[in-house]
Amino acid sequence: MKVLKFGGSSVANAQNIKLVLDIINNKSEKEKLVVVVSALSKVTDMLQLAAAKAAANDESFKEIIAEIEKKHLDTLKEFIPVSEQSSLLSHIKRIINHLETLLDGCFLLGELSPRTADTILSFGELLSSFVISEALKKTNPNSGYKDSRELIKTNNHFGKAAVNFEITNQLINDYFSVNSNQVVVIPGFIGSTDDGIVTTLGRGGSDYSAAILANALDAKELQIWTDVNGMFTANPKIVKQAQSIATISYQEAMELSHFGAKVLYPPTIQPVLRKNIPIIIKNTFDPEAEGTYISNSNIPHDNPVKGISYIDKITLITLEGPGMIGVSGSSKRLFEVLSSEQINVIFITQASSEHSICIGVLSSDAENAEIAINKAFEVEILQHKVDPCIVENNLCIIALVGENMKNHQGLSGRMFSTLGKNNVNIRAIAQGASERNISAVINERDVKKALNTLHENFFEENTVQLNLFVMGVGNVGEKFIEQIHSQRKFLKENLKINVRVIALSNSRKMIFDEDGISLKEWQAKLDNGETADKDLFTEKAKELNLRNSIFVDITANESVSETYAEFLKQSIAVVTCNKIACSSAYDNYKKLKTLSRQYNAPFLFETNVGAGLPIIDTVKNLIASGDKVNKIQAVLSGSLNFIFNNFDENNSFHDVVKEAGVQGFTEPDPKIDLSGIDVARKILILIRESGYEMDIDAIENKSFMPAACLATTNNEDFFASLTKNAAHFEAIYKEALSKDSRLKYVATFENGKASVGLEFIPKDHPFYNLEGKDNIVLFYTDRYVDQPLLIKGAGAGAAVTASGIFADVIRIGNN
């Protein structure tokens, strides 16, 4: 038997639940399953908010309940035929009515007791498990449902109840010994006292529920299904280069989960650790991905560090004074008073002189801790033997974690040296004798910078020498080759970089020269080369296996972008101006990033946005240094800016678009620019590089083009359609004139939403005077709040695009 737990993101909506059902059905063909489910995504937060509002006599709690009801009713309707819905929908409504009665009571009393809070929060899992169980029955009739309140018995410590394992294990075994279902769905997070009062196991308690069941049933394994491919070397939302961890020990997993690895709830490990039941962290949205395997087995790894993690919102409290030196019991008194206040100590360090003890607690506990400690040592403080508590806020703890760190010398020095070189101030340090964890307290504002810096030092290696395999030598490709040819001597003498072009290919011919192609006569050689074959080009590049190889894609070809993974797997770096890969499905984008990290092969695409402008690099630097991008406004199409800057009463739209093509500003198929898809790809890449997850279909495209124009299948028909629809474009231009505005095609990202479309820009806007083929990007970040960070310059043209590609190549060489 296996126990599978699905988190809130896995059961966020009907679409995701369908994936969950597929996983359950596939796995239940081979063995019996216990399926533990969380509440639907955000429902627990909604319940918590509704309870708080009700207790505060705010009637808007009813709106939240209505939203919760609709969410579950709509989800159930996706799975159940209309003829069978009535009784099931009525059951949900009865549950909701019970919930509303409880909240009405809170509203009337104006209070929310811990016991009532637990009962209210339990409705999330009760509703989700009912919906999923009923949906599963439609595809897997040999499935059933069991209320976990009847199996998991706890004390009455509401909010985070302690499990009575003796009774719980007996109840679980009694039930499953007679149950014949192939799959049993069970709500996570909740239990009950001996007298049937509902309790909860703490946030993240669904993981714990699953572990309790796995322990009682001696399960073969416990699978935690979430929305990421396992545990990562660092938080991938902060460290873009974070890699998934294939195998990890229980102890390492406990350390990482304690330090903020949110894919696993820390107490989950304890029940399965006792019986050596492995835990596998899997991705619901990529079920074939390997995930992370957690067990007692400590598989040797080249890197002694398994992960870098952190806990934010930490406060340091220091108790010091001469009256503590040589006085026994000071530490005991300190920790007793904290225990009596139910304050958890996360971090401890003490000077060998016994002059001071420094502890780290959650910032939410800091005030109570300070008051309690000062009161406990009141006499010593009055006698000046001990100083009042020193409290330092706005801190976080970062930690290196690895089972084998104790066998490697110098890791502490390497860690602190790396942080020091990057101006990250360390407030306190702790390292246990096991050396499984090295922790440091730093300023919270430095956490992103510190994590990125440490990850780069411990998990990333840089390349040195450059052998280029160039595909695509049209307008941009020609300029790129010219720039390499003219700068080779400079690069050799000043940067110690020797750039060799090993292969060239266009759509017709390709050539290879292991010793480097002469750039004086490359065109003639290419004309006489062998027939171009993308797959053969890729295979030859891999076969040559040259040190520090770089594949340079200067095409706009989707099939070429699909070869990136093959190059990266061979540790061949990829530099590209082709936007298709980075704006493809998010999983593919992440896969390429992961491959890049896994095989130490850079994947650079600065020219995807803004041609030669340092836009993507700026975003990377902002994120790496701890900033956060909150809003982006941009004109990202040099071709569209050129078109609307030149389109007026004297120049028809058709003629201006033609001229943009002649100048090399548009793609070979101008519809790519005019449809807005090119701009949508660019803003999508910026959004992803800013640390957000999004796909192209989530971007609202407010097209200004007539459908008939976009429906054409070749350039000749397209340009004919522009002439036919001239009145449409003239009307847009006249409307801009009437508003005393200029036309700009603008991309926007804010509050998790993105759009692209033609806008009327007034005179006082930064975009109004954007001339020629220029691009402009405004970044609003945590640091750049009132005045955005602005990047502006030429955003189209062969020369500037080539220079951006060249800059990426040089960047690899410099690193």
PDB file of C-alpha atoms in Angstrom, residues 647-652 733 737:
ATOM      1  CA  PHE A 647       2.501  56.382 -39.950  1.00  0.00           C
ATOM      2  CA  ASP A 648       0.689  59.660 -40.638  1.00  0.00           C
ATOM      3  CA  GLU A 649      -1.510  61.389 -43.176  1.00  0.00           C
ATOM      4  CA  ASN A 650       1.360  61.379 -45.697  1.00  0.00           C
ATOM      5  CA  ASN A 651       2.445  57.744 -45.263  1.00  0.00           C
ATOM      6  CA  SER A 652      -0.052  54.892 -45.500  1.00  0.00           C
ATOM      7  CA  TYR A 733      -4.516  57.527 -36.408  1.00  0.00           C
ATOM      8  CA  LEU A 737      -4.775  63.099 -33.263  1.00  0.00           C
TER       9      LEU A 737
END
